[in-house]
XYZ file of C-alpha atoms in Angstrom:
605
model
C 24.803 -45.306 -9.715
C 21.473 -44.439 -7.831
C 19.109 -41.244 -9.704
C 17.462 -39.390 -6.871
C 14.903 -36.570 -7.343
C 14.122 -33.677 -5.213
C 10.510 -32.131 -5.655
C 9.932 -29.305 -3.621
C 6.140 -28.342 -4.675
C 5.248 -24.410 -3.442
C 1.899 -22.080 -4.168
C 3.030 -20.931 -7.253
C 5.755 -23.423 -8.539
C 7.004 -27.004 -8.402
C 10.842 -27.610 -9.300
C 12.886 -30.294 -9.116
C 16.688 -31.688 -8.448
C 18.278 -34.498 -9.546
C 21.524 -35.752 -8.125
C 23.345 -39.329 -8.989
C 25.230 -41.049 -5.799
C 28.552 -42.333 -7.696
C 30.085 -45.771 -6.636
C 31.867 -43.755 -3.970
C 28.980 -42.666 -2.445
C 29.525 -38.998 -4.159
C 26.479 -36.667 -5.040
C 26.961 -35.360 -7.693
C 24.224 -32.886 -9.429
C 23.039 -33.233 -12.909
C 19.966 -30.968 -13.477
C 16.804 -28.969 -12.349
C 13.541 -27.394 -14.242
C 10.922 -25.312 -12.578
C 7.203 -25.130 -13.976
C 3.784 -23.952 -12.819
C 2.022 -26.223 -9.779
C -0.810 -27.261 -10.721
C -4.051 -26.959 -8.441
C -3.570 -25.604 -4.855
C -0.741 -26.689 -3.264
C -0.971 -29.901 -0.767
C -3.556 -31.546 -3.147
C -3.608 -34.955 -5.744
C -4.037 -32.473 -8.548
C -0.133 -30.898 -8.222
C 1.018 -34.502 -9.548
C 0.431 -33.671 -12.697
C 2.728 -30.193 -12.470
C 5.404 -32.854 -10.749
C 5.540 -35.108 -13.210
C 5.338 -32.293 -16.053
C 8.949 -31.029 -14.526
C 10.429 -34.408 -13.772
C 10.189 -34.575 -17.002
C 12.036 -31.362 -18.278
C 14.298 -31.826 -15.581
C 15.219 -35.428 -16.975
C 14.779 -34.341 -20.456
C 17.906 -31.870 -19.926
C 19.991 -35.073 -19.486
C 18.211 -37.213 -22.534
C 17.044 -39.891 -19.766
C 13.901 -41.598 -18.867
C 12.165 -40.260 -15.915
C 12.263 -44.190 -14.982
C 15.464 -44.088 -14.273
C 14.841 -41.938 -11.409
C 15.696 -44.784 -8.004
C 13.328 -42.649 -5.657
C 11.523 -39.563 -5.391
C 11.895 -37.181 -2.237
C 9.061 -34.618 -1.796
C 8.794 -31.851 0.618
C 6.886 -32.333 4.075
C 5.009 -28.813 3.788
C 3.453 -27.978 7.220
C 0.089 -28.121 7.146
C -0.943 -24.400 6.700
C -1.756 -23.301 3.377
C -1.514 -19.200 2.236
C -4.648 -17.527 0.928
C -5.467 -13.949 0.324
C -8.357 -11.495 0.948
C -9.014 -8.073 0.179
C -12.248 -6.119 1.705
C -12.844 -2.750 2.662
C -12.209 -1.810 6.646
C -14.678 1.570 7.127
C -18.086 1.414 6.916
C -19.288 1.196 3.089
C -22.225 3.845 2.439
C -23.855 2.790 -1.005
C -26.305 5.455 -2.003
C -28.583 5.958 -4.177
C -27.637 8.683 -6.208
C -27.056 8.511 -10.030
C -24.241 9.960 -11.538
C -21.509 10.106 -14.350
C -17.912 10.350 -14.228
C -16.157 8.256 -16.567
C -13.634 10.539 -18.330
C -14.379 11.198 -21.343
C -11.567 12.262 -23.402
C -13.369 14.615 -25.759
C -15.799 16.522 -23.649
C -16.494 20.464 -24.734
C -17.093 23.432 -23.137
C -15.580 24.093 -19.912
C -17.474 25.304 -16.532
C -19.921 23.877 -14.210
C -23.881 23.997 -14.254
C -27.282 22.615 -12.566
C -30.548 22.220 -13.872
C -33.315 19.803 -14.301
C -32.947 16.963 -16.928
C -34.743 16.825 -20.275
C -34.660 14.697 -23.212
C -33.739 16.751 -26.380
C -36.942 15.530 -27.794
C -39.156 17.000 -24.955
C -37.897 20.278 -25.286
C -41.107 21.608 -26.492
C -42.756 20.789 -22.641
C -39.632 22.827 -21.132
C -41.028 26.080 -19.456
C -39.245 29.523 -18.895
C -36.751 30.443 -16.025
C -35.876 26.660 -15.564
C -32.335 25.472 -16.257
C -31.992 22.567 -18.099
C -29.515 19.695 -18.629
C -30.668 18.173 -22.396
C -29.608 14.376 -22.942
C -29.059 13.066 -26.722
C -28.675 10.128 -27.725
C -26.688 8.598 -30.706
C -29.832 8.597 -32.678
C -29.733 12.202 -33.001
C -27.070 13.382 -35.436
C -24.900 16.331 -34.034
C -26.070 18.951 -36.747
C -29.225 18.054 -35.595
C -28.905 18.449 -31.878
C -26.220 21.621 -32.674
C -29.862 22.834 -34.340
C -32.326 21.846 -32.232
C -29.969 23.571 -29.118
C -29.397 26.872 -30.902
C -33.379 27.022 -31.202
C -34.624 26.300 -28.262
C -31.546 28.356 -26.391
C -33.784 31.351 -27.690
C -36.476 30.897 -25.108
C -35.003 28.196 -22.925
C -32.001 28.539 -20.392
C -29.959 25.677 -21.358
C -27.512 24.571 -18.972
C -25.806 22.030 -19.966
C -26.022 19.098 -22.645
C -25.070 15.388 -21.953
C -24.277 13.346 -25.293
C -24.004 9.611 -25.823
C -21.997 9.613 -28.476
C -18.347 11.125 -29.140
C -19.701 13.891 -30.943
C -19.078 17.045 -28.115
C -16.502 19.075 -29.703
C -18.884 18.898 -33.186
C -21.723 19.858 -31.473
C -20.063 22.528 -29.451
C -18.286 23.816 -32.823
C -21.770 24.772 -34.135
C -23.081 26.633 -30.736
C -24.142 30.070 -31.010
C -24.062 30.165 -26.833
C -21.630 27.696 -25.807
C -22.167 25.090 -22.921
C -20.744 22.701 -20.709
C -21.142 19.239 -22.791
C -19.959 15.729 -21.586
C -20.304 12.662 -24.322
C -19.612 9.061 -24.475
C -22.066 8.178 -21.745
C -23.176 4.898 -23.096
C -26.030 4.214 -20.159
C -27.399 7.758 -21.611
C -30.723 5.954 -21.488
C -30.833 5.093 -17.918
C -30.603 8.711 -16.987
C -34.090 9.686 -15.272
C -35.837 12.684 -16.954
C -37.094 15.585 -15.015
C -34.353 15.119 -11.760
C -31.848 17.543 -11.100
C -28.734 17.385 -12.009
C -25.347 19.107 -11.807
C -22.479 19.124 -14.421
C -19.065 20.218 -14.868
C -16.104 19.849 -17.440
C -12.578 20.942 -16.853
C -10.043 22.965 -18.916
C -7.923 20.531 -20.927
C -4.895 19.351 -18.103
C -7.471 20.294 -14.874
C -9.850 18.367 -13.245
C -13.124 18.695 -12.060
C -13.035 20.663 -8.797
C -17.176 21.158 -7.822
C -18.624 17.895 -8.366
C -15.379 16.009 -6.709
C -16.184 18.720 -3.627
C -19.040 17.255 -1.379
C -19.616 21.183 -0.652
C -19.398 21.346 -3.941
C -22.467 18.900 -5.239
C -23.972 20.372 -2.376
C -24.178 24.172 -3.500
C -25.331 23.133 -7.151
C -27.749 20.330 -6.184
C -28.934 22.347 -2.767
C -28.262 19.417 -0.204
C -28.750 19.751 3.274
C -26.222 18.741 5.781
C -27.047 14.876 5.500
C -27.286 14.670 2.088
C -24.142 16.291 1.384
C -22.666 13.516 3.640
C -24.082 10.919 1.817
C -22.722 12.473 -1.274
C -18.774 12.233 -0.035
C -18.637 8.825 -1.850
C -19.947 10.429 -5.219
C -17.410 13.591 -4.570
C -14.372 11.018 -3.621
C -15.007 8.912 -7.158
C -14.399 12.022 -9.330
C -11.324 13.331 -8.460
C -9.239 13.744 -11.192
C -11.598 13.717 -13.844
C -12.449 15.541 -16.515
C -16.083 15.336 -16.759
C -18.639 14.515 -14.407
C -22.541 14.917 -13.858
C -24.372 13.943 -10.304
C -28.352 13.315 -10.629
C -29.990 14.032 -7.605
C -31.171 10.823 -5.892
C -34.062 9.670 -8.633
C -36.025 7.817 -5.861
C -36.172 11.100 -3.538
C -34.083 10.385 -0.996
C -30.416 8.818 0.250
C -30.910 5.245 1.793
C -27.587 3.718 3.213
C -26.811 0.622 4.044
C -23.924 0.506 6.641
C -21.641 -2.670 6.925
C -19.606 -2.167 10.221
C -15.411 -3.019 9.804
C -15.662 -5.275 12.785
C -13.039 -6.292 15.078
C -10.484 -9.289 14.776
C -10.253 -12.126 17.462
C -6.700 -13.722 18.283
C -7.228 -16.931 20.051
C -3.447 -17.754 22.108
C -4.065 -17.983 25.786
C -6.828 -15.811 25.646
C -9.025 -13.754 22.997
C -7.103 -10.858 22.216
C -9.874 -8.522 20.403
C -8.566 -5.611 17.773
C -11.268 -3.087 16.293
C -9.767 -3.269 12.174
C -10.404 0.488 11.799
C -7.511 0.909 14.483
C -5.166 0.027 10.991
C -2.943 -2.945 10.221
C -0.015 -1.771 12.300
C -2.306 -2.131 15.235
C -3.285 -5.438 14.470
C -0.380 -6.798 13.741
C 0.781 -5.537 17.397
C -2.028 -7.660 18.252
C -0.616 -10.532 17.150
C 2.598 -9.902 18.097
C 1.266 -9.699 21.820
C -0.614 -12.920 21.168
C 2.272 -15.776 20.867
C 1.418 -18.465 19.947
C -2.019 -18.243 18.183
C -4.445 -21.010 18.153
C -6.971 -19.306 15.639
C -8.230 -16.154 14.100
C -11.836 -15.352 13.299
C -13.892 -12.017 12.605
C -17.038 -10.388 14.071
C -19.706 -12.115 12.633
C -22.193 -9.763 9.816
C -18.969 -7.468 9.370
C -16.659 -6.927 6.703
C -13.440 -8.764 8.915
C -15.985 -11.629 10.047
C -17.198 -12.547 6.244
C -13.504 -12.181 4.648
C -12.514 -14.789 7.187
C -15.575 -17.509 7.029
C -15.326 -16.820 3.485
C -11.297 -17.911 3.244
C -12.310 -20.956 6.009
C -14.983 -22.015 3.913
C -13.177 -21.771 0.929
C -10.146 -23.714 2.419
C -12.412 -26.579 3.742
C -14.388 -26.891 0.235
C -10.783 -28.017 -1.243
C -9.347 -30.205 1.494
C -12.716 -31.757 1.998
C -13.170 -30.789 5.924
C -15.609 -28.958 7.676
C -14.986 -25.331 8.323
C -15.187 -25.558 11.686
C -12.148 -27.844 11.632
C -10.096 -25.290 9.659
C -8.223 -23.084 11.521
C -6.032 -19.625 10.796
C -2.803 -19.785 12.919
C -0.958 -16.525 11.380
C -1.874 -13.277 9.069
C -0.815 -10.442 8.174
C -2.605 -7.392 7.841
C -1.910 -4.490 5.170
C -3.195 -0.682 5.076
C -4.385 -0.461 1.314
C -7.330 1.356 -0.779
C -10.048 -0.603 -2.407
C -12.456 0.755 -4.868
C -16.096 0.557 -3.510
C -19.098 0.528 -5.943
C -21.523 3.066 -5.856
C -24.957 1.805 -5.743
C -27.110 3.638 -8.856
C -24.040 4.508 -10.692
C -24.658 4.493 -14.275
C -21.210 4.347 -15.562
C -19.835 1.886 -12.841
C -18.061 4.626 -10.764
C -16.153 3.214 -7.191
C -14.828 5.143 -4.677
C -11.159 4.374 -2.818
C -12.408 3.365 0.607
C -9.360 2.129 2.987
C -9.344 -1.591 2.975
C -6.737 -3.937 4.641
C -5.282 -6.683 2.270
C -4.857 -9.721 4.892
C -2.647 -12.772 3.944
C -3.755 -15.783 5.977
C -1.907 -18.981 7.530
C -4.855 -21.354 7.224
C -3.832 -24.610 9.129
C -6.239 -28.065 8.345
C -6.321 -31.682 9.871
C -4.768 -33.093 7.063
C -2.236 -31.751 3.758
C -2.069 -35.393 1.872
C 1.457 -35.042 1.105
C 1.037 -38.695 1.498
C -1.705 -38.653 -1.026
C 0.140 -37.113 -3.941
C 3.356 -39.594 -2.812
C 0.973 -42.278 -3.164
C -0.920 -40.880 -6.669
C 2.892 -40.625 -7.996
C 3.844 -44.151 -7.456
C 1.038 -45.447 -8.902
C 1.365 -43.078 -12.183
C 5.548 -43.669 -12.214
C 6.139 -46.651 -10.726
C 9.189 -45.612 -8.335
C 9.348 -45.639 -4.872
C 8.298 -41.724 -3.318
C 8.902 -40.265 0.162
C 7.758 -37.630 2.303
C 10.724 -36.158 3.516
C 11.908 -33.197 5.589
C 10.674 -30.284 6.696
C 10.309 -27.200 3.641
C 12.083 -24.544 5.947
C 15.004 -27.017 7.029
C 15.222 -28.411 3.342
C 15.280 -24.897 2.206
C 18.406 -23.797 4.213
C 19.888 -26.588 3.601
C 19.645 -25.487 -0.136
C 20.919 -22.017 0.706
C 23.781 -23.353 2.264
C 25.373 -24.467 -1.183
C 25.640 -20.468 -1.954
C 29.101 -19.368 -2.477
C 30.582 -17.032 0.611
C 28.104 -18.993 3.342
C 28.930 -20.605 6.673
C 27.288 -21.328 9.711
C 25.250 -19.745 11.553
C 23.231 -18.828 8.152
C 19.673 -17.700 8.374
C 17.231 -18.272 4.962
C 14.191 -16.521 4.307
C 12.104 -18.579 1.683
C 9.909 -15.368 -0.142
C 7.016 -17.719 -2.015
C 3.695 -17.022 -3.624
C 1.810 -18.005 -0.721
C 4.029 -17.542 2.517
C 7.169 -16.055 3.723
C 9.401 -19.439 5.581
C 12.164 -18.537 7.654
C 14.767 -20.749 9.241
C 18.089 -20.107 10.929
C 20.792 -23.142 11.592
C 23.411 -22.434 14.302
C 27.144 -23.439 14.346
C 26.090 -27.039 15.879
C 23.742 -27.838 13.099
C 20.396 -27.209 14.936
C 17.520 -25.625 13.019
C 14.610 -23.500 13.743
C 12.069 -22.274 11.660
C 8.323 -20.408 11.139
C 5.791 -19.915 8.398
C 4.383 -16.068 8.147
C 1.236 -15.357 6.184
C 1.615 -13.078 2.586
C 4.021 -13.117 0.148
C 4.080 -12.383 -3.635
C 0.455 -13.176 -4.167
C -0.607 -10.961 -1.770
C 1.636 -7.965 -3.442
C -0.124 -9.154 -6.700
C -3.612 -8.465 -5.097
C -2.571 -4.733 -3.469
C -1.322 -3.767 -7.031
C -4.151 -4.935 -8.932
C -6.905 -3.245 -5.962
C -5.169 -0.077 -5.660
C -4.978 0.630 -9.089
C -8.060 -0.510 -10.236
C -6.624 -3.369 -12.562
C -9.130 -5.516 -14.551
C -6.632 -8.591 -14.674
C -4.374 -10.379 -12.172
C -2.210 -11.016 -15.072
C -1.442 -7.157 -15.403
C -0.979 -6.980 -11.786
C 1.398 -9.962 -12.291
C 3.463 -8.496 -15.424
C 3.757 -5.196 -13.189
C 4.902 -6.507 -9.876
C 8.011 -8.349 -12.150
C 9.202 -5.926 -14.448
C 10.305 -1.934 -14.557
C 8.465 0.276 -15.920
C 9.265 3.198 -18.828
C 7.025 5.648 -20.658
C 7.904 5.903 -24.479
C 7.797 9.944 -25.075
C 8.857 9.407 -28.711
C 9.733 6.773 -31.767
C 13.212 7.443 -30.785
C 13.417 7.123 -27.001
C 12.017 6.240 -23.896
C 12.143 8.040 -20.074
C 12.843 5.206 -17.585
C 11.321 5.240 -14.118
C 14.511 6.275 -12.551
C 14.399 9.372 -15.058
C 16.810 8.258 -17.478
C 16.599 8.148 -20.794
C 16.946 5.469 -23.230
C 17.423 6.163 -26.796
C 16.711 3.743 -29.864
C 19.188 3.224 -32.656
C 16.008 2.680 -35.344
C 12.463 3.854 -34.901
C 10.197 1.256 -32.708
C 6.862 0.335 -33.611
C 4.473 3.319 -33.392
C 1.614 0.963 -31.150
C 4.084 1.677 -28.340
C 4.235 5.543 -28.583
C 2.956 7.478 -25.916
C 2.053 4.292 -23.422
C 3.580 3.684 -19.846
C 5.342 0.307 -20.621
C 6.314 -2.693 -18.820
C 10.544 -3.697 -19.510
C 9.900 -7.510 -20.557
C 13.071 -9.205 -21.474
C 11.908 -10.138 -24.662
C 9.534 -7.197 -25.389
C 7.743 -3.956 -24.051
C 4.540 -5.181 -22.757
C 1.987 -1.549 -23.102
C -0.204 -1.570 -20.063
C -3.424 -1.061 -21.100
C -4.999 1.000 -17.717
C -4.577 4.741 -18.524
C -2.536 5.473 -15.026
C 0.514 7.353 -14.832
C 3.798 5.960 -14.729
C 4.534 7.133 -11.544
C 1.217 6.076 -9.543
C 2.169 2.636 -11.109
C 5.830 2.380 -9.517
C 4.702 4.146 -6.120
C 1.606 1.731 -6.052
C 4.147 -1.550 -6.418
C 7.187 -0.435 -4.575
C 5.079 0.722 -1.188
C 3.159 -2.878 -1.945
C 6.649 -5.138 -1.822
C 7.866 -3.059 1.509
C 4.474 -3.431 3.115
C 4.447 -7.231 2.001
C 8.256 -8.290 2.160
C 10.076 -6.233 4.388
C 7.598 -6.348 7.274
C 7.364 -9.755 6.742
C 11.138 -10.652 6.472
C 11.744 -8.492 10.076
C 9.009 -10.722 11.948
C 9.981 -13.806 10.607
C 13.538 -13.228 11.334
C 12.837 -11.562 14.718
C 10.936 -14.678 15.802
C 13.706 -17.726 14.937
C 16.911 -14.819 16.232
C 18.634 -16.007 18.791
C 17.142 -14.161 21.845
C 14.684 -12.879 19.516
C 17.220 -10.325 18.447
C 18.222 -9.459 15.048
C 22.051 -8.225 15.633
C 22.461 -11.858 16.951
C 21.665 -13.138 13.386
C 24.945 -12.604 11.257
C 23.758 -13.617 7.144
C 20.292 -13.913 5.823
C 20.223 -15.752 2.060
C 17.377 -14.840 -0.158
C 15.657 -17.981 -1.626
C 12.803 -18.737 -3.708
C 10.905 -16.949 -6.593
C 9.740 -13.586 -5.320
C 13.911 -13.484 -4.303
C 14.417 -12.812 -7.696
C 12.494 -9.854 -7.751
C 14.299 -7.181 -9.289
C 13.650 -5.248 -6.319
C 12.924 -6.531 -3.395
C 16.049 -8.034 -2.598
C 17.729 -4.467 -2.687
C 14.823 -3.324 -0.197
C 15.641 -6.053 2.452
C 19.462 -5.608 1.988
C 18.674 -1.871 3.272
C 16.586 -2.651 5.518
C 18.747 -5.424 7.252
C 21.949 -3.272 7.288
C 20.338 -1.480 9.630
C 21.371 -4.703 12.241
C 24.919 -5.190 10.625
C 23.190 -8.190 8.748
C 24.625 -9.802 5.574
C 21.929 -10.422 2.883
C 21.532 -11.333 -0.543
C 20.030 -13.372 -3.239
C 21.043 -16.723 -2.891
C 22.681 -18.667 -6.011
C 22.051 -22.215 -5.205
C 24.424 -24.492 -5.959
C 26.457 -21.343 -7.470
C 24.173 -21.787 -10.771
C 20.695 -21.776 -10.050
C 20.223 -18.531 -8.541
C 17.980 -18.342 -5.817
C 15.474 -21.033 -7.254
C 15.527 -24.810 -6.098
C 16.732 -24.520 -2.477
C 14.051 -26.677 -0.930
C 14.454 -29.497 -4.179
C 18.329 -29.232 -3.424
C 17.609 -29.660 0.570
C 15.815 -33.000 -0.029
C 18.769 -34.074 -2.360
C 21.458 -33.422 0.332
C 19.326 -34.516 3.474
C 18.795 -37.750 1.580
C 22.735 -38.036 1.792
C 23.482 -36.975 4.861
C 21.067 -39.359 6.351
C 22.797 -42.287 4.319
C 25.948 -41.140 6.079
């Protein structure tokens, strides 16, 4: 009776097989477990995430971990997945001041320009001049209703700006009523004597001057260059409720422009791509390429720093130089990014287009023999570096019920999408393609403006539902789901996340349906452009029809969508696909940890 283990250690998890060879020479399997790697993957510090789930995986039998005879870990390729996200036009940062945070309690409705004044230099005011008065929570809002209805005798009196949530109280005792926008906490920050325009919406509308460049332009009198400048301002405050622009307080609009830059493919030759020609353009690029030696970026451009900045990042961890690190595959995804406006005083962005790139980023060394040596020392049994993660993996997906040969396997990680096809006589061939799950992760959480990855997480996993009452729910498929007994009134009203064990509320005041558009375009952009290039690539005759099943492994397979996306998709070529169930009981976890188990078997036969 001989214990062996199977550790297949990925980006986001590590999980482990054990099997027991019987007297006959029989494999038999006893257990798995699955927990979180720790550290990046391909360094010392992921022993302590293997030994954490040879532990749980032995625990599930009540035995020892040193009972375990030898310890089989996967030989990842030495290529590593990281992400970036930066914007891809030129970023204009300006430096005009303005408000647009969305307060929901403004007053008033109606747009309106004039020159700022505090409400306690109201007495210097002249005449003929529109004003915009700014209070701040010192001033109670009798006493600025008060001091407004006074000095609205002999003053015209635009507009008022509030810091505290006071509007509607102020507004109630009015004699002329104004536009009024409160909860600006940076109220103090707002210059005096600069002009400004402002504008609040009917209740359901949004702003529709001040998120018009033409629009800023007619109340704030900018000429043709200014009101160019101003796009950024105009682009930020769509869809609000409230706004105010102050006119430049330093006089005049200073950009600073940081070009997109263009993309180098090193194969043969340097195949050059501008990144403003969009991600399906460079990912023809690469396509054209072959086999690609490196990437690298324009330097003192947006494309040139992402990419020093993942190289560097990637060599600080290994321990190698930079130079020595290179980027063999990425892929490249159209996206919006919220830019910061320089002089904001609420923290207003902009969506600018951006391209989310995944990147393949290939070093001397990964010391798989470094963690195989750290775990013998810490467990005392013998550990090996053993096959190949793609070839381990199909072997894995070729315990799934309904399978024969030729099989193809595409392996949808955190870090990378690995694809491998075996044909009828047993030989294998496989690639590693840049972005997976992390990469959806990061579009969700930059398109919609999410303050945690976590969030971004929760809402790539689970469906979403908006709870209309204390009785029932409207899915995002537009059913409805009714409760037997009232739930818990914290939930009412909120867009909410379908956990199995409870509705997680999400936070972010977005709609329901910007949230399921945002992650569904994400996972095809991601995914299924992923799964056709990797598949294209290891096809015999680089033709998909010649490629009759594809089995869905690893943890973004369990997705509770995307395998339904790639089953479409690959119908299109007559293709059979579906989540894999590995050994018919772990679903389509542990294919590469069950590959190391059987190759270590069919290498003793």
């Amino acid at each position: 009776m001989k214990l062996i283990a199977g550790v297949d250690i990925g980006n986001s998890t590590t999980e482990v097989c054990i099997g027991e060879i019987g007297g006959d020479g029989k494999m038999r399997f006893l257990s798995s477990s699955s927990v979180m790697t720790t550290g990046m993957k391909g360094t010392v510090a992921n022993t302590a995430g293997v030994i954490h789930a040879l532990d749980a995986a032995m625990g599930k039998i009540n035995r020892p971990v040193s009972e375990i005879s030898l310890i089989r870990i996967n030989e990842a390729a030495p290529v590593i997945g990281d992400t970036a996200m930066e914007t891809i036009t030129e970023t204009i940062i300006t430096e005009s001041s303005m408000i647009g945070h969305n307060p929901s309690t403004p007053a008033g409705a109606g747009q309106a320009a004039g020159t700022i004044i505090y409400i306690g230099h109201l007495p210097e005011g002249k005449p003929g001049i529109p004003y915009i008065v700014t209070a701040s929570s010192l001033s109670a809002y009798d006493e600025v209703a008060d001091v407004i209805n006074r000095y609205a005798k002999k003053l015209d009196i635009a507009g008022l700006i509030l810091q505290a949530d006071e509007a509607v109280l102020v507004e109630n005792r009015l004699e002329h009523k104004i536009p009024i926008v409160d909860e600006v906490k940076s109220i103090n920050s707002i210059p005096e004597w600069k002009m400004a325009a402002i504008e609040v919406a009917l209740p359901g509308q949004s702003v529709r001057m001040l998120s018009n460049p033409y629009g800023i332009a007619t109340l704030l009198k900018l000429d043709a260059d200014e009101t160019k400048a101003a796009t950024p301002i105009a682009k930020s405050l769509i869809g609000k409720r409230s706004a105010v622009v102050i006119r430049t307080p330093h006089g005049n609009v200073k950009e600073n422009v940081l070009p997109a830059g263009e993309l180098y493919v090193k194969s043969d030759q340097v195949y050059p791509v501008n990144i403003d020609s969009g991600a399906d353009r460079i990912m023809e690029v690469l396509g054209q390429a072959g086999e690609v030696i490196d990437i690298s970026g324009q330097p003192d451009t947006n494309i040139g720093n992402m990419l020093i900045n993942i190289k560097n990042g990637m060599g600080n961890l290994m321990g190698e130089e930079s130079g020595e690190i290179r980027i063999t595959d990425i892929l490249a995804v159209d996206t919006l990014a919220p830019v910061q406006i320089s002089g904001s005083l609420a923290g207003e962005s902009c969506m600018e287009k951006a391209v989310g790139v995944a990147a393949m980023v290939k070093t001397k060394h990964l010391p798989m023999e470094k963690i195989a040596d750290e775990l013998k020392r810490r467990l005392h049994i013998y550990v090996k570096v053993a096959g190949v993660e793609a070839v381990m993996a199909a072997l894995g997906a070729l315990t799934t019920p309904g399978t024969r040969l030729p099989l193809a396997m595409l392996d949808l990680g955190g870090g990378s999408t690995d694809a491998a096809v075996i044909d009828s006589d047993g030989r294998v061939k496989t690639t590693h393609k840049a972005g997976a799950g992390e990469l959806v992760s990061m579009i969700i959480q930059t398109e919609l403006g999410l303050s945690s990855r976590h969030t971004a997480e929760q809402i790539k996993k689970y469906p979403l539902a908006k709870v209309e009452s204390l009785f029932h729910m409207r899915l995002e498929n537009g059913a409805m789901h009714f409760f037997e007994n009232a739930i818990e009134p914290k939930y009412f009203g909120n867009v909410v996340l379908l956990h199995p064990e409870e509705m997680v509320i999400i936070d972010e005041d977005i709609p329901l349906e910007k949230i399921a558009a945002v992650r569904k375009d994400a996972k095809r952009k991601v995914f299924v452009r992923n799964a056709l290039r990797a598949l294209t690539e290891i096809a015999p005759g680089h033709n998909l029809r010649n490629i009759p099943n594809v089995v869905l492994v690893g943890g973004s397979a369990e997705d509770f969508e995307v395998p339904e996306m790639l089953m479409e998709e690959l119908a299109n070529y007559k293709i059979v696909c579906g989540r894999g169930n590995i050994r018919a009981s772990e679903g389509p976890r542990n294919a590469v940890a069950t590959g190391l188990v059987l190759s270590y078997t069919g290498g003793q036969q």
